[in-house]
PDB file of C-alpha atoms and ligand atoms in Angstrom:
ATOM      1  CA  MET A   1      -4.267 -28.823 -46.404  1.00 59.00           C
ATOM      2  CA  GLY A   2      -5.620 -29.367 -42.878  1.00 90.00           C
ATOM      3  CA  ALA A   3      -6.570 -26.621 -40.534  1.00 97.00           C
ATOM      4  CA  LYS A   4      -4.263 -25.642 -37.414  1.00 98.00           C
ATOM      5  CA  ILE A   5      -6.117 -27.593 -34.326  1.00 98.00           C
ATOM      6  CA  ILE A   6      -6.500 -24.673 -31.585  1.00 98.00           C
ATOM      7  CA  SER A   7      -6.276 -26.863 -28.331  1.00 98.00           C
ATOM      8  CA  GLY A   8      -8.471 -25.559 -25.529  1.00 98.00           C
ATOM      9  CA  ASN A   9      -6.744 -27.977 -23.287  1.00 98.00           C
ATOM     10  CA  GLU A  10      -3.213 -26.716 -23.925  1.00 98.00           C
ATOM     11  CA  LEU A  11      -4.014 -23.014 -23.782  1.00 98.00           C
ATOM     12  CA  SER A  12      -6.307 -23.521 -20.624  1.00 98.00           C
ATOM     13  CA  LYS A  13      -3.009 -25.335 -19.208  1.00 98.00           C
ATOM     14  CA  LYS A  14      -1.034 -22.383 -19.990  1.00 98.00           C
ATOM     15  CA  ILE A  15      -3.459 -19.952 -18.428  1.00 98.00           C
ATOM     16  CA  ARG A  16      -4.317 -22.115 -15.340  1.00 98.00           C
ATOM     17  CA  GLN A  17      -0.360 -22.055 -14.478  1.00 98.00           C
ATOM     18  CA  GLN A  18      -0.563 -18.419 -14.503  1.00 98.00           C
ATOM     19  CA  LEU A  19      -3.956 -18.211 -12.533  1.00 98.00           C
ATOM     20  CA  ARG A  20      -2.132 -20.728 -10.120  1.00 98.00           C
ATOM     21  CA  VAL A  21       0.625 -18.262  -9.692  1.00 98.00           C
ATOM     22  CA  GLN A  22      -1.797 -15.428  -9.110  1.00 98.00           C
ATOM     23  CA  VAL A  23      -3.673 -17.606  -6.340  1.00 98.00           C
ATOM     24  CA  GLU A  24      -0.257 -18.395  -4.653  1.00 98.00           C
ATOM     25  CA  GLU A  25       0.530 -14.592  -4.507  1.00 98.00           C
ATOM     26  CA  LEU A  26      -2.975 -13.843  -3.026  1.00 98.00           C
ATOM     27  CA  ASN A  27      -2.650 -16.537  -0.414  1.00 98.00           C
ATOM     28  CA  ARG A  28       0.631 -14.839   0.860  1.00 98.00           C
ATOM     29  CA  LYS A  29      -1.440 -11.811   1.233  1.00 97.00           C
ATOM     30  CA  GLY A  30      -4.109 -13.619   3.040  1.00 97.00           C
ATOM     31  CA  ILE A  31      -6.632 -13.825   0.426  1.00 98.00           C
ATOM     32  CA  TYR A  32      -8.014 -17.155  -0.402  1.00 98.00           C
ATOM     33  CA  PRO A  33     -10.316 -17.236  -3.273  1.00 98.00           C
ATOM     34  CA  GLY A  34     -13.496 -19.348  -2.706  1.00 98.00           C
ATOM     35  CA  LEU A  35     -15.942 -20.530  -5.082  1.00 98.00           C
ATOM     36  CA  ALA A  36     -19.348 -22.218  -3.957  1.00 98.00           C
ATOM     37  CA  VAL A  37     -20.746 -24.734  -6.497  1.00 98.00           C
ATOM     38  CA  VAL A  38     -24.434 -25.631  -6.289  1.00 98.00           C
ATOM     39  CA  LEU A  39     -25.830 -28.622  -7.864  1.00 98.00           C
ATOM     40  CA  VAL A  40     -29.414 -29.423  -7.589  1.00 98.00           C
ATOM     41  CA  GLY A  41     -30.605 -32.866  -8.622  1.00 97.00           C
ATOM     42  CA  SER A  42     -28.584 -35.661 -10.120  1.00 94.00           C
ATOM     43  CA  ASP A  43     -28.354 -34.871 -13.937  1.00 94.00           C
ATOM     44  CA  PRO A  44     -25.344 -36.977 -15.039  1.00 93.00           C
ATOM     45  CA  ALA A  45     -23.943 -34.186 -17.485  1.00 92.00           C
ATOM     46  CA  SER A  46     -24.405 -31.542 -14.795  1.00 95.00           C
ATOM     47  CA  GLN A  47     -22.596 -33.640 -12.415  1.00 96.00           C
ATOM     48  CA  ILE A  48     -19.587 -34.137 -14.766  1.00 95.00           C
ATOM     49  CA  TYR A  49     -19.478 -30.265 -15.257  1.00 95.00           C
ATOM     50  CA  VAL A  50     -19.822 -29.835 -11.680  1.00 97.00           C
ATOM     51  CA  ASN A  51     -16.700 -32.180 -10.952  1.00 97.00           C
ATOM     52  CA  ARG A  52     -14.582 -30.593 -13.660  1.00 97.00           C
ATOM     53  CA  LYS A  53     -15.236 -27.051 -11.932  1.00 97.00           C
ATOM     54  CA  GLN A  54     -14.142 -28.477  -8.355  1.00 97.00           C
ATOM     55  CA  LYS A  55     -11.291 -30.276  -9.781  1.00 97.00           C
ATOM     56  CA  ALA A  56     -10.070 -27.177 -11.681  1.00 98.00           C
ATOM     57  CA  CYS A  57     -10.400 -25.346  -8.407  1.00 98.00           C
ATOM     58  CA  GLU A  58      -8.137 -28.111  -6.508  1.00 98.00           C
ATOM     59  CA  GLU A  59      -5.541 -27.593  -9.449  1.00 97.00           C
ATOM     60  CA  LEU A  60      -5.436 -23.863  -8.912  1.00 98.00           C
ATOM     61  CA  GLY A  61      -5.521 -23.788  -5.184  1.00 98.00           C
ATOM     62  CA  ILE A  62      -9.002 -21.942  -5.046  1.00 98.00           C
ATOM     63  CA  LEU A  63     -11.134 -23.236  -2.295  1.00 98.00           C
ATOM     64  CA  SER A  64     -14.418 -24.829  -3.379  1.00 98.00           C
ATOM     65  CA  TYR A  65     -17.478 -25.241  -1.453  1.00 98.00           C
ATOM     66  CA  PRO A  66     -19.771 -27.966  -2.856  1.00 97.00           C
ATOM     67  CA  TYR A  67     -23.256 -27.971  -2.089  1.00 98.00           C
ATOM     68  CA  ALA A  68     -25.141 -30.972  -3.865  1.00 98.00           C
ATOM     69  CA  LEU A  69     -28.939 -30.514  -3.150  1.00 98.00           C
ATOM     70  CA  ASP A  70     -31.793 -33.147  -3.659  1.00 98.00           C
ATOM     71  CA  GLU A  71     -33.738 -33.013  -6.716  1.00 97.00           C
ATOM     72  CA  LYS A  72     -36.811 -32.111  -4.690  1.00 97.00           C
ATOM     73  CA  THR A  73     -35.270 -29.042  -3.118  1.00 98.00           C
ATOM     74  CA  SER A  74     -37.638 -26.115  -3.227  1.00 98.00           C
ATOM     75  CA  GLU A  75     -36.947 -22.803  -4.751  1.00 98.00           C
ATOM     76  CA  GLU A  76     -37.299 -21.120  -1.452  1.00 98.00           C
ATOM     77  CA  GLU A  77     -34.628 -23.532   0.156  1.00 98.00           C
ATOM     78  CA  LEU A  78     -32.363 -22.663  -2.841  1.00 98.00           C
ATOM     79  CA  LEU A  79     -32.996 -19.146  -2.508  1.00 98.00           C
ATOM     80  CA  THR A  80     -32.248 -19.334   1.285  1.00 98.00           C
ATOM     81  CA  LEU A  81     -28.873 -21.020   0.476  1.00 98.00           C
ATOM     82  CA  ILE A  82     -28.070 -18.424  -2.132  1.00 98.00           C
ATOM     83  CA  SER A  83     -28.869 -15.580   0.471  1.00 98.00           C
ATOM     84  CA  ASP A  84     -26.547 -17.187   3.069  1.00 98.00           C
ATOM     85  CA  LEU A  85     -23.747 -17.518   0.475  1.00 98.00           C
ATOM     86  CA  ASN A  86     -24.047 -14.140  -0.460  1.00 98.00           C
ATOM     87  CA  LYS A  87     -23.241 -13.087   3.076  1.00 98.00           C
ATOM     88  CA  ASP A  88     -20.501 -15.594   3.421  1.00 98.00           C
ATOM     89  CA  PRO A  89     -17.253 -13.700   3.421  1.00 97.00           C
ATOM     90  CA  LYS A  90     -15.217 -17.076   2.464  1.00 97.00           C
ATOM     91  CA  VAL A  91     -17.300 -17.169  -0.813  1.00 98.00           C
ATOM     92  CA  ASN A  92     -16.009 -14.900  -3.475  1.00 98.00           C
ATOM     93  CA  GLY A  93     -18.093 -16.619  -6.271  1.00 98.00           C
ATOM     94  CA  ILE A  94     -21.347 -18.685  -6.489  1.00 98.00           C
ATOM     95  CA  LEU A  95     -22.000 -21.036  -9.244  1.00 98.00           C
ATOM     96  CA  VAL A  96     -25.449 -22.564  -9.580  1.00 98.00           C
ATOM     97  CA  GLN A  97     -25.411 -25.511 -12.217  1.00 98.00           C
ATOM     98  CA  LEU A  98     -28.110 -25.094 -14.896  1.00 96.00           C
ATOM     99  CA  PRO A  99     -30.198 -26.295 -15.937  1.00 96.00           C
ATOM    100  CA  LEU A 100     -32.370 -26.313 -12.843  1.00 97.00           C
ATOM    101  CA  PRO A 101     -35.193 -28.959 -12.186  1.00 97.00           C
ATOM    102  CA  ALA A 102     -38.369 -27.845 -13.770  1.00 97.00           C
ATOM    103  CA  HIS A 103     -40.249 -26.740 -10.753  1.00 98.00           C
ATOM    104  CA  ILE A 104     -37.324 -23.994 -10.016  1.00 98.00           C
ATOM    105  CA  ASN A 105     -37.440 -20.933 -11.970  1.00 98.00           C
ATOM    106  CA  GLU A 106     -34.081 -19.888 -13.176  1.00 97.00           C
ATOM    107  CA  ASP A 107     -35.140 -16.490 -13.671  1.00 97.00           C
ATOM    108  CA  LYS A 108     -35.710 -16.082  -9.853  1.00 98.00           C
ATOM    109  CA  ILE A 109     -32.550 -17.781  -8.978  1.00 98.00           C
ATOM    110  CA  ILE A 110     -30.079 -16.058 -10.710  1.00 98.00           C
ATOM    111  CA  PRO A 111     -31.124 -12.488 -10.211  1.00 98.00           C
ATOM    112  CA  ALA A 112     -30.586 -13.529  -6.244  1.00 98.00           C
ATOM    113  CA  ILE A 113     -26.925 -14.123  -6.529  1.00 98.00           C
ATOM    114  CA  SER A 114     -25.150 -11.111  -5.740  1.00 98.00           C
ATOM    115  CA  PRO A 115     -23.912  -9.459  -8.872  1.00 98.00           C
ATOM    116  CA  ASP A 116     -20.313  -9.338  -7.298  1.00 98.00           C
ATOM    117  CA  LYS A 117     -20.253 -13.154  -6.705  1.00 98.00           C
ATOM    118  CA  ASP A 118     -22.076 -13.810 -10.168  1.00 98.00           C
ATOM    119  CA  VAL A 119     -18.840 -15.454 -11.604  1.00 98.00           C
ATOM    120  CA  ASP A 120     -20.806 -17.114 -14.416  1.00 98.00           C
ATOM    121  CA  ALA A 121     -21.906 -13.282 -15.382  1.00 98.00           C
ATOM    122  CA  PHE A 122     -25.543 -14.291 -15.813  1.00 98.00           C
ATOM    123  CA  HIS A 123     -27.085 -11.828 -13.537  1.00 98.00           C
ATOM    124  CA  PRO A 124     -29.077  -8.916 -15.330  1.00 98.00           C
ATOM    125  CA  GLU A 125     -26.663  -6.385 -13.950  1.00 98.00           C
ATOM    126  CA  ASN A 126     -23.898  -8.277 -15.383  1.00 98.00           C
ATOM    127  CA  THR A 127     -25.412  -9.031 -18.541  1.00 98.00           C
ATOM    128  CA  GLY A 128     -26.130  -5.291 -18.973  1.00 98.00           C
ATOM    129  CA  ARG A 129     -22.500  -4.342 -18.027  1.00 98.00           C
ATOM    130  CA  ILE A 130     -21.389  -6.837 -20.883  1.00 97.00           C
ATOM    131  CA  MET A 131     -23.922  -5.009 -23.156  1.00 96.00           C
ATOM    132  CA  ASN A 132     -22.701  -1.611 -22.204  1.00 96.00           C
ATOM    133  CA  GLY A 133     -19.049  -2.343 -22.524  1.00 94.00           C
ATOM    134  CA  ASN A 134     -17.842  -2.316 -19.084  1.00 96.00           C
ATOM    135  CA  PRO A 135     -18.197  -5.772 -17.540  1.00 97.00           C
ATOM    136  CA  VAL A 136     -16.776  -6.874 -14.092  1.00 96.00           C
ATOM    137  CA  PHE A 137     -16.958 -10.528 -14.995  1.00 98.00           C
ATOM    138  CA  LEU A 138     -16.452 -11.642 -18.584  1.00 97.00           C
ATOM    139  CA  PRO A 139     -19.009 -14.385 -19.667  1.00 97.00           C
ATOM    140  CA  CYS A 140     -17.075 -17.883 -19.235  1.00 98.00           C
ATOM    141  CA  THR A 141     -17.646 -19.363 -22.654  1.00 98.00           C
ATOM    142  CA  PRO A 142     -17.378 -16.251 -24.776  1.00 98.00           C
ATOM    143  CA  ALA A 143     -14.341 -14.947 -23.064  1.00 98.00           C
ATOM    144  CA  GLY A 144     -12.696 -18.530 -23.433  1.00 98.00           C
ATOM    145  CA  ILE A 145     -13.585 -18.271 -27.211  1.00 98.00           C
ATOM    146  CA  MET A 146     -11.972 -14.760 -27.490  1.00 98.00           C
ATOM    147  CA  GLU A 147      -8.610 -16.437 -26.117  1.00 98.00           C
ATOM    148  CA  LEU A 148      -8.962 -19.133 -28.771  1.00 98.00           C
ATOM    149  CA  ILE A 149      -9.540 -16.676 -31.321  1.00 98.00           C
ATOM    150  CA  LYS A 150      -6.328 -14.802 -30.095  1.00 98.00           C
ATOM    151  CA  GLU A 151      -4.431 -18.425 -30.176  1.00 98.00           C
ATOM    152  CA  SER A 152      -5.463 -18.921 -33.966  1.00 98.00           C
ATOM    153  CA  GLY A 153      -3.500 -15.776 -34.683  1.00 97.00           C
ATOM    154  CA  MET A 154      -6.510 -14.144 -36.394  1.00 98.00           C
ATOM    155  CA  GLN A 155      -7.262 -10.378 -35.462  1.00 98.00           C
ATOM    156  CA  VAL A 156     -10.816  -9.765 -34.941  1.00 98.00           C
ATOM    157  CA  GLU A 157     -10.911  -6.023 -35.762  1.00 98.00           C
ATOM    158  CA  GLY A 158     -12.261  -5.413 -38.879  1.00 98.00           C
ATOM    159  CA  LYS A 159     -13.189  -9.091 -39.528  1.00 98.00           C
ATOM    160  CA  LYS A 160     -16.632 -10.438 -40.426  1.00 98.00           C
ATOM    161  CA  CYS A 161     -17.806 -12.403 -37.570  1.00 99.00           C
ATOM    162  CA  VAL A 162     -20.839 -14.955 -37.668  1.00 99.00           C
ATOM    163  CA  VAL A 163     -22.221 -16.199 -34.518  1.00 99.00           C
ATOM    164  CA  VAL A 164     -24.732 -19.410 -35.066  1.00 99.00           C
ATOM    165  CA  GLY A 165     -27.046 -19.301 -32.044  1.00 98.00           C
ATOM    166  CA  ARG A 166     -28.557 -16.585 -29.989  1.00 98.00           C
ATOM    167  CA  SER A 167     -28.650 -17.988 -26.589  1.00 97.00           C
ATOM    168  CA  ASN A 168     -28.215 -15.705 -23.398  1.00 96.00           C
ATOM    169  CA  ILE A 169     -25.356 -18.032 -22.295  1.00 95.00           C
ATOM    170  CA  VAL A 170     -23.291 -18.169 -25.719  1.00 98.00           C
ATOM    171  CA  GLY A 171     -24.650 -16.555 -28.822  1.00 98.00           C
ATOM    172  CA  LYS A 172     -25.661 -13.089 -27.478  1.00 98.00           C
ATOM    173  CA  PRO A 173     -22.880 -12.330 -25.098  1.00 98.00           C
ATOM    174  CA  MET A 174     -20.374 -13.831 -27.610  1.00 98.00           C
ATOM    175  CA  ALA A 175     -21.670 -11.328 -30.357  1.00 98.00           C
ATOM    176  CA  MET A 176     -21.115  -8.353 -27.897  1.00 98.00           C
ATOM    177  CA  LEU A 177     -17.525  -9.645 -27.056  1.00 98.00           C
ATOM    178  CA  LEU A 178     -16.700  -9.728 -30.934  1.00 98.00           C
ATOM    179  CA  MET A 179     -18.224  -6.318 -31.436  1.00 98.00           C
ATOM    180  CA  ALA A 180     -16.275  -4.790 -28.704  1.00 97.00           C
ATOM    181  CA  ALA A 181     -13.180  -6.315 -30.319  1.00 98.00           C
ATOM    182  CA  ASN A 182     -14.187  -4.227 -33.297  1.00 98.00           C
ATOM    183  CA  GLY A 183     -15.694  -7.367 -35.496  1.00 98.00           C
ATOM    184  CA  THR A 184     -18.453  -6.725 -37.859  1.00 98.00           C
ATOM    185  CA  VAL A 185     -20.988  -9.331 -36.417  1.00 98.00           C
ATOM    186  CA  THR A 186     -23.958 -11.117 -37.684  1.00 98.00           C
ATOM    187  CA  ILE A 187     -26.129 -13.241 -35.373  1.00 98.00           C
ATOM    188  CA  CYS A 188     -27.686 -16.373 -36.894  1.00 99.00           C
ATOM    189  CA  HIS A 189     -30.529 -18.452 -35.405  1.00 98.00           C
ATOM    190  CA  SER A 190     -33.250 -21.038 -36.459  1.00 98.00           C
ATOM    191  CA  ARG A 191     -35.142 -18.663 -38.568  1.00 98.00           C
ATOM    192  CA  THR A 192     -32.001 -17.345 -40.429  1.00 98.00           C
ATOM    193  CA  ARG A 193     -33.141 -17.538 -44.085  1.00 98.00           C
ATOM    194  CA  ASP A 194     -29.916 -19.206 -45.607  1.00 98.00           C
ATOM    195  CA  LEU A 195     -27.644 -20.050 -42.727  1.00 98.00           C
ATOM    196  CA  GLU A 196     -24.999 -21.571 -45.209  1.00 98.00           C
ATOM    197  CA  GLU A 197     -24.762 -18.463 -47.447  1.00 98.00           C
ATOM    198  CA  GLU A 198     -24.297 -16.409 -44.232  1.00 98.00           C
ATOM    199  CA  CYS A 199     -21.743 -18.630 -42.416  1.00 98.00           C
ATOM    200  CA  ARG A 200     -19.757 -18.619 -45.765  1.00 98.00           C
ATOM    201  CA  LYS A 201     -19.094 -14.832 -45.487  1.00 98.00           C
ATOM    202  CA  ALA A 202     -17.535 -15.419 -42.024  1.00 99.00           C
ATOM    203  CA  ASP A 203     -13.886 -14.726 -41.558  1.00 99.00           C
ATOM    204  CA  ILE A 204     -14.480 -15.963 -38.060  1.00 99.00           C
ATOM    205  CA  LEU A 205     -17.479 -18.555 -37.464  1.00 99.00           C
ATOM    206  CA  VAL A 206     -18.544 -19.347 -34.028  1.00 99.00           C
ATOM    207  CA  ALA A 207     -21.294 -22.224 -33.961  1.00 98.00           C
ATOM    208  CA  ALA A 208     -23.454 -22.578 -30.839  1.00 98.00           C
ATOM    209  CA  ILE A 209     -26.486 -24.379 -31.919  1.00 98.00           C
ATOM    210  CA  GLY A 210     -26.601 -27.935 -30.084  1.00 98.00           C
ATOM    211  CA  ARG A 211     -27.026 -29.794 -33.412  1.00 98.00           C
ATOM    212  CA  PRO A 212     -24.533 -32.626 -34.016  1.00 98.00           C
ATOM    213  CA  GLU A 213     -22.152 -31.637 -37.035  1.00 98.00           C
ATOM    214  CA  TYR A 214     -24.781 -29.420 -38.588  1.00 98.00           C
ATOM    215  CA  ILE A 215     -22.200 -27.079 -40.164  1.00 98.00           C
ATOM    216  CA  LYS A 216     -20.490 -28.729 -42.828  1.00 98.00           C
ATOM    217  CA  GLY A 217     -17.181 -27.875 -44.681  1.00 98.00           C
ATOM    218  CA  SER A 218     -19.365 -26.185 -47.471  1.00 98.00           C
ATOM    219  CA  PHE A 219     -20.556 -23.537 -44.841  1.00 98.00           C
ATOM    220  CA  ILE A 220     -17.079 -22.619 -44.541  1.00 98.00           C
ATOM    221  CA  LYS A 221     -15.067 -19.509 -46.139  1.00 98.00           C
ATOM    222  CA  PRO A 222     -11.751 -20.807 -47.202  1.00 98.00           C
ATOM    223  CA  GLY A 223      -9.114 -19.829 -44.420  1.00 98.00           C
ATOM    224  CA  ALA A 224     -11.895 -19.255 -41.823  1.00 98.00           C
ATOM    225  CA  VAL A 225     -11.171 -19.499 -37.906  1.00 98.00           C
ATOM    226  CA  VAL A 226     -14.043 -21.935 -36.734  1.00 98.00           C
ATOM    227  CA  ILE A 227     -14.949 -22.244 -33.298  1.00 99.00           C
ATOM    228  CA  ASP A 228     -17.124 -24.990 -32.337  1.00 98.00           C
ATOM    229  CA  VAL A 229     -19.160 -24.447 -29.165  1.00 98.00           C
ATOM    230  CA  GLY A 230     -21.289 -27.580 -29.489  1.00 98.00           C
ATOM    231  CA  MET A 231     -21.446 -30.672 -27.306  1.00 96.00           C
ATOM    232  CA  ASN A 232     -23.582 -33.323 -28.631  1.00 96.00           C
ATOM    233  CA  ARG A 233     -23.589 -36.748 -27.104  1.00 94.00           C
ATOM    234  CA  LEU A 234     -24.518 -39.268 -29.955  1.00 95.00           C
ATOM    235  CA  GLU A 235     -26.383 -42.470 -29.281  1.00 96.00           C
ATOM    236  CA  SER A 236     -23.006 -44.227 -29.611  1.00 96.00           C
ATOM    237  CA  GLY A 237     -21.845 -42.256 -26.714  1.00 93.00           C
ATOM    238  CA  LYS A 238     -19.451 -40.232 -28.971  1.00 95.00           C
ATOM    239  CA  LEU A 239     -19.164 -36.566 -28.052  1.00 96.00           C
ATOM    240  CA  VAL A 240     -19.300 -34.292 -31.276  1.00 97.00           C
ATOM    241  CA  GLY A 241     -19.507 -30.627 -31.862  1.00 98.00           C
ATOM    242  CA  ASP A 242     -21.890 -28.527 -34.084  1.00 98.00           C
ATOM    243  CA  VAL A 243     -19.491 -28.728 -36.708  1.00 98.00           C
ATOM    244  CA  GLU A 244     -18.512 -31.680 -39.072  1.00 98.00           C
ATOM    245  CA  PHE A 245     -14.798 -31.691 -38.146  1.00 98.00           C
ATOM    246  CA  SER A 246     -13.528 -33.798 -40.947  1.00 97.00           C
ATOM    247  CA  THR A 247     -15.032 -31.542 -43.795  1.00 98.00           C
ATOM    248  CA  ALA A 248     -14.413 -28.311 -41.838  1.00 98.00           C
ATOM    249  CA  CYS A 249     -10.793 -28.923 -41.279  1.00 97.00           C
ATOM    250  CA  GLU A 250     -10.128 -29.005 -45.041  1.00 98.00           C
ATOM    251  CA  ILE A 251     -11.431 -25.429 -45.634  1.00 98.00           C
ATOM    252  CA  ALA A 252     -10.705 -23.550 -42.399  1.00 98.00           C
ATOM    253  CA  SER A 253      -7.319 -22.119 -41.377  1.00 98.00           C
ATOM    254  CA  ALA A 254      -7.850 -23.005 -37.766  1.00 98.00           C
ATOM    255  CA  ILE A 255     -10.496 -24.930 -35.918  1.00 98.00           C
ATOM    256  CA  THR A 256     -11.212 -26.200 -32.213  1.00 98.00           C
ATOM    257  CA  PRO A 257     -11.864 -29.845 -31.328  1.00 98.00           C
ATOM    258  CA  VAL A 258     -14.825 -31.235 -29.378  1.00 98.00           C
ATOM    259  CA  PRO A 259     -13.746 -32.226 -26.745  1.00 97.00           C
ATOM    260  CA  GLY A 260     -10.674 -30.453 -25.672  1.00 97.00           C
ATOM    261  CA  GLY A 261     -11.640 -26.979 -27.313  1.00 98.00           C
ATOM    262  CA  VAL A 262     -14.146 -24.550 -25.937  1.00 98.00           C
ATOM    263  CA  GLY A 263     -15.108 -26.897 -22.716  1.00 97.00           C
ATOM    264  CA  PRO A 264     -11.827 -26.542 -20.886  1.00 97.00           C
ATOM    265  CA  MET A 265     -11.716 -22.667 -21.729  1.00 98.00           C
ATOM    266  CA  THR A 266     -15.020 -22.112 -20.093  1.00 98.00           C
ATOM    267  CA  ILE A 267     -14.019 -23.721 -16.840  1.00 98.00           C
ATOM    268  CA  THR A 268     -10.707 -21.751 -17.063  1.00 98.00           C
ATOM    269  CA  MET A 269     -12.525 -18.291 -17.366  1.00 98.00           C
ATOM    270  CA  LEU A 270     -14.759 -19.416 -14.499  1.00 98.00           C
ATOM    271  CA  MET A 271     -11.630 -19.878 -12.210  1.00 98.00           C
ATOM    272  CA  LYS A 272     -10.300 -16.451 -13.548  1.00 98.00           C
ATOM    273  CA  ASN A 273     -13.608 -14.833 -12.714  1.00 98.00           C
ATOM    274  CA  THR A 274     -13.389 -16.330  -9.144  1.00 98.00           C
ATOM    275  CA  ILE A 275      -9.905 -14.694  -8.679  1.00 98.00           C
ATOM    276  CA  THR A 276     -11.376 -11.338  -9.868  1.00 98.00           C
ATOM    277  CA  ALA A 277     -14.169 -11.625  -7.417  1.00 98.00           C
ATOM    278  CA  ALA A 278     -11.895 -12.260  -4.535  1.00 98.00           C
ATOM    279  CA  ILE A 279      -9.420  -9.498  -5.458  1.00 96.00           C
ATOM    280  CA  SER A 280     -12.288  -6.831  -6.103  1.00 91.00           C
ATOM    281  CA  LYS A 281     -13.775  -7.698  -2.608  1.00 78.00           C
TER     282      LYS A 281
HETATM  283  P1  NDP B   1     -29.647 -23.084 -26.817  1.00 96.61           P
HETATM  284  O1  NDP B   1     -30.330 -24.334 -27.024  1.00 96.61           O
HETATM  285  O2  NDP B   1     -30.010 -22.171 -25.723  1.00 96.61           O
HETATM  286  O3  NDP B   1     -29.559 -22.075 -28.070  1.00 96.61           O
HETATM  287  C1  NDP B   1     -29.337 -22.769 -29.558  1.00 96.61           C
HETATM  288  C2  NDP B   1     -29.121 -21.705 -30.267  1.00 96.61           C
HETATM  289  O4  NDP B   1     -29.183 -22.264 -31.735  1.00 96.61           O
HETATM  290  C3  NDP B   1     -30.761 -20.988 -30.520  1.00 96.61           C
HETATM  291  O5  NDP B   1     -30.555 -19.511 -30.498  1.00 96.61           O
HETATM  292  C4  NDP B   1     -31.200 -21.478 -31.707  1.00 96.61           C
HETATM  293  O6  NDP B   1     -32.207 -20.627 -32.494  1.00 96.61           O
HETATM  294  C5  NDP B   1     -29.913 -21.918 -32.391  1.00 96.61           C
HETATM  295  N1  NDP B   1     -30.327 -22.775 -33.610  1.00 96.61           N
HETATM  296  C6  NDP B   1     -30.787 -24.215 -33.258  1.00 96.61           C
HETATM  297  N2  NDP B   1     -30.879 -24.893 -34.238  1.00 96.61           N
HETATM  298  C7  NDP B   1     -30.561 -24.240 -35.476  1.00 96.61           C
HETATM  299  C8  NDP B   1     -30.098 -24.253 -36.706  1.00 96.61           C
HETATM  300  N3  NDP B   1     -30.746 -25.705 -37.377  1.00 96.61           N
HETATM  301  N4  NDP B   1     -29.853 -23.462 -37.343  1.00 96.61           N
HETATM  302  C9  NDP B   1     -29.554 -22.037 -37.233  1.00 96.61           C
HETATM  303  N5  NDP B   1     -29.697 -21.716 -35.595  1.00 96.61           N
HETATM  304  C10 NDP B   1     -30.207 -22.659 -34.647  1.00 96.61           C
HETATM  305  O7  NDP B   1     -28.085 -23.692 -26.690  1.00 96.61           O
HETATM  306  P2  NDP B   1     -26.811 -23.034 -25.870  1.00 96.61           P
HETATM  307  O8  NDP B   1     -26.408 -21.495 -26.601  1.00 96.61           O
HETATM  308  O9  NDP B   1     -27.036 -23.057 -24.374  1.00 96.61           O
HETATM  309  O10 NDP B   1     -25.866 -24.064 -26.352  1.00 96.61           O
HETATM  310  C11 NDP B   1     -25.444 -24.317 -27.731  1.00 96.61           C
HETATM  311  C12 NDP B   1     -24.313 -25.539 -27.801  1.00 96.61           C
HETATM  312  O11 NDP B   1     -23.243 -25.232 -27.157  1.00 96.61           O
HETATM  313  C13 NDP B   1     -24.976 -26.952 -27.096  1.00 96.61           C
HETATM  314  O12 NDP B   1     -24.436 -27.928 -27.651  1.00 96.61           O
HETATM  315  C14 NDP B   1     -24.202 -26.669 -25.689  1.00 96.61           C
HETATM  316  O13 NDP B   1     -24.282 -28.135 -25.085  1.00 96.61           O
HETATM  317  C15 NDP B   1     -23.020 -26.306 -25.862  1.00 96.61           C
HETATM  318  N6  NDP B   1     -22.183 -25.538 -24.816  1.00 96.61           N
HETATM  319  C16 NDP B   1     -21.035 -25.877 -24.642  1.00 96.61           C
HETATM  320  C17 NDP B   1     -20.519 -25.002 -23.802  1.00 96.61           C
HETATM  321  C18 NDP B   1     -18.954 -25.606 -23.391  1.00 96.61           C
HETATM  322  O14 NDP B   1     -18.365 -24.841 -22.459  1.00 96.61           O
HETATM  323  N7  NDP B   1     -18.467 -25.906 -24.411  1.00 96.61           N
HETATM  324  C19 NDP B   1     -21.055 -23.985 -22.782  1.00 96.61           C
HETATM  325  C20 NDP B   1     -22.453 -23.688 -23.116  1.00 96.61           C
HETATM  326  C21 NDP B   1     -23.100 -24.372 -24.140  1.00 96.61           C
HETATM  327  P3  NDP B   1     -33.487 -19.955 -32.015  1.00 96.61           P
HETATM  328  O15 NDP B   1     -33.106 -19.003 -30.902  1.00 96.61           O
HETATM  329  O16 NDP B   1     -34.089 -19.516 -33.186  1.00 96.61           O
HETATM  330  O17 NDP B   1     -34.273 -21.215 -31.307  1.00 96.61           O
END
């Protein structure tokens, strides 16, 4: 029996149509949501992500203000740009594409973004709000995953949820959102003693480790919903997730593909946050 494939592309399309209508309504009231997209250097993967974000803005009628800065841009120059964007009334959201070049300290840059323009929800004030259960902006990847889980038809309440990965961007906020939805949450990481055993207890399994096809079908409880966050480029150029799709498909009840699963939803949630920022200005 094959699992239901939860298409992030399809779900994104549906949500983006709704967001487009919302932007049109805002435009009629004289509100024009705008997103500054800041890229430092020329990392090819980052360039692809930034292009996708700008295209999504275009699709929805959100104004995008791109800043492509030289690899050698200093920390101070970047801080100056952020300070200017913080003050710019046209800019509702500021996105600084990560990772930054090694000479720029991410921990100085992210807190410099005004919390009410921090549409990635990485500022300590926003991560604190997520932790406290009163977020203004939901973290994009985890928020997109919550929508994908909803689409699977599985209720989170009372379910055993296992998140593999404890990064600040995915694993930790993911666990917070699942817990806020009344799931019983376990977080696994590289020091987890028996990962396979832990994963096999999950009704909802979220894999965010960055290891190609690491989670096999044998890790999965029959009927589980499996969300694959991983984006791993193989030497052949093929993009694969953290889950071995072919074996997982045989055991799970629903699964997200890579590509076309979590990725497009992350960008859609970024758009949603930009609209939220414009409304709450
Ligand atoms: P990080 O590298 O920041 O974190 C990886 C986490 O996985 C760490 O907590 C690490 O544990 C854990 N881990 C690594 N290896 C193992 C293992 N063998 N067993 C158990 N746990 C392990 O990655 P990110 O969270 O930023 O990203 C994870 C993946 O998701 C990547 O492939 C990334 O490209 C993708 N991604 C996709 C997005 C999307 O929109 N589709 C958005 C963001 C990320 P420890 O803490 O102990 O080191």
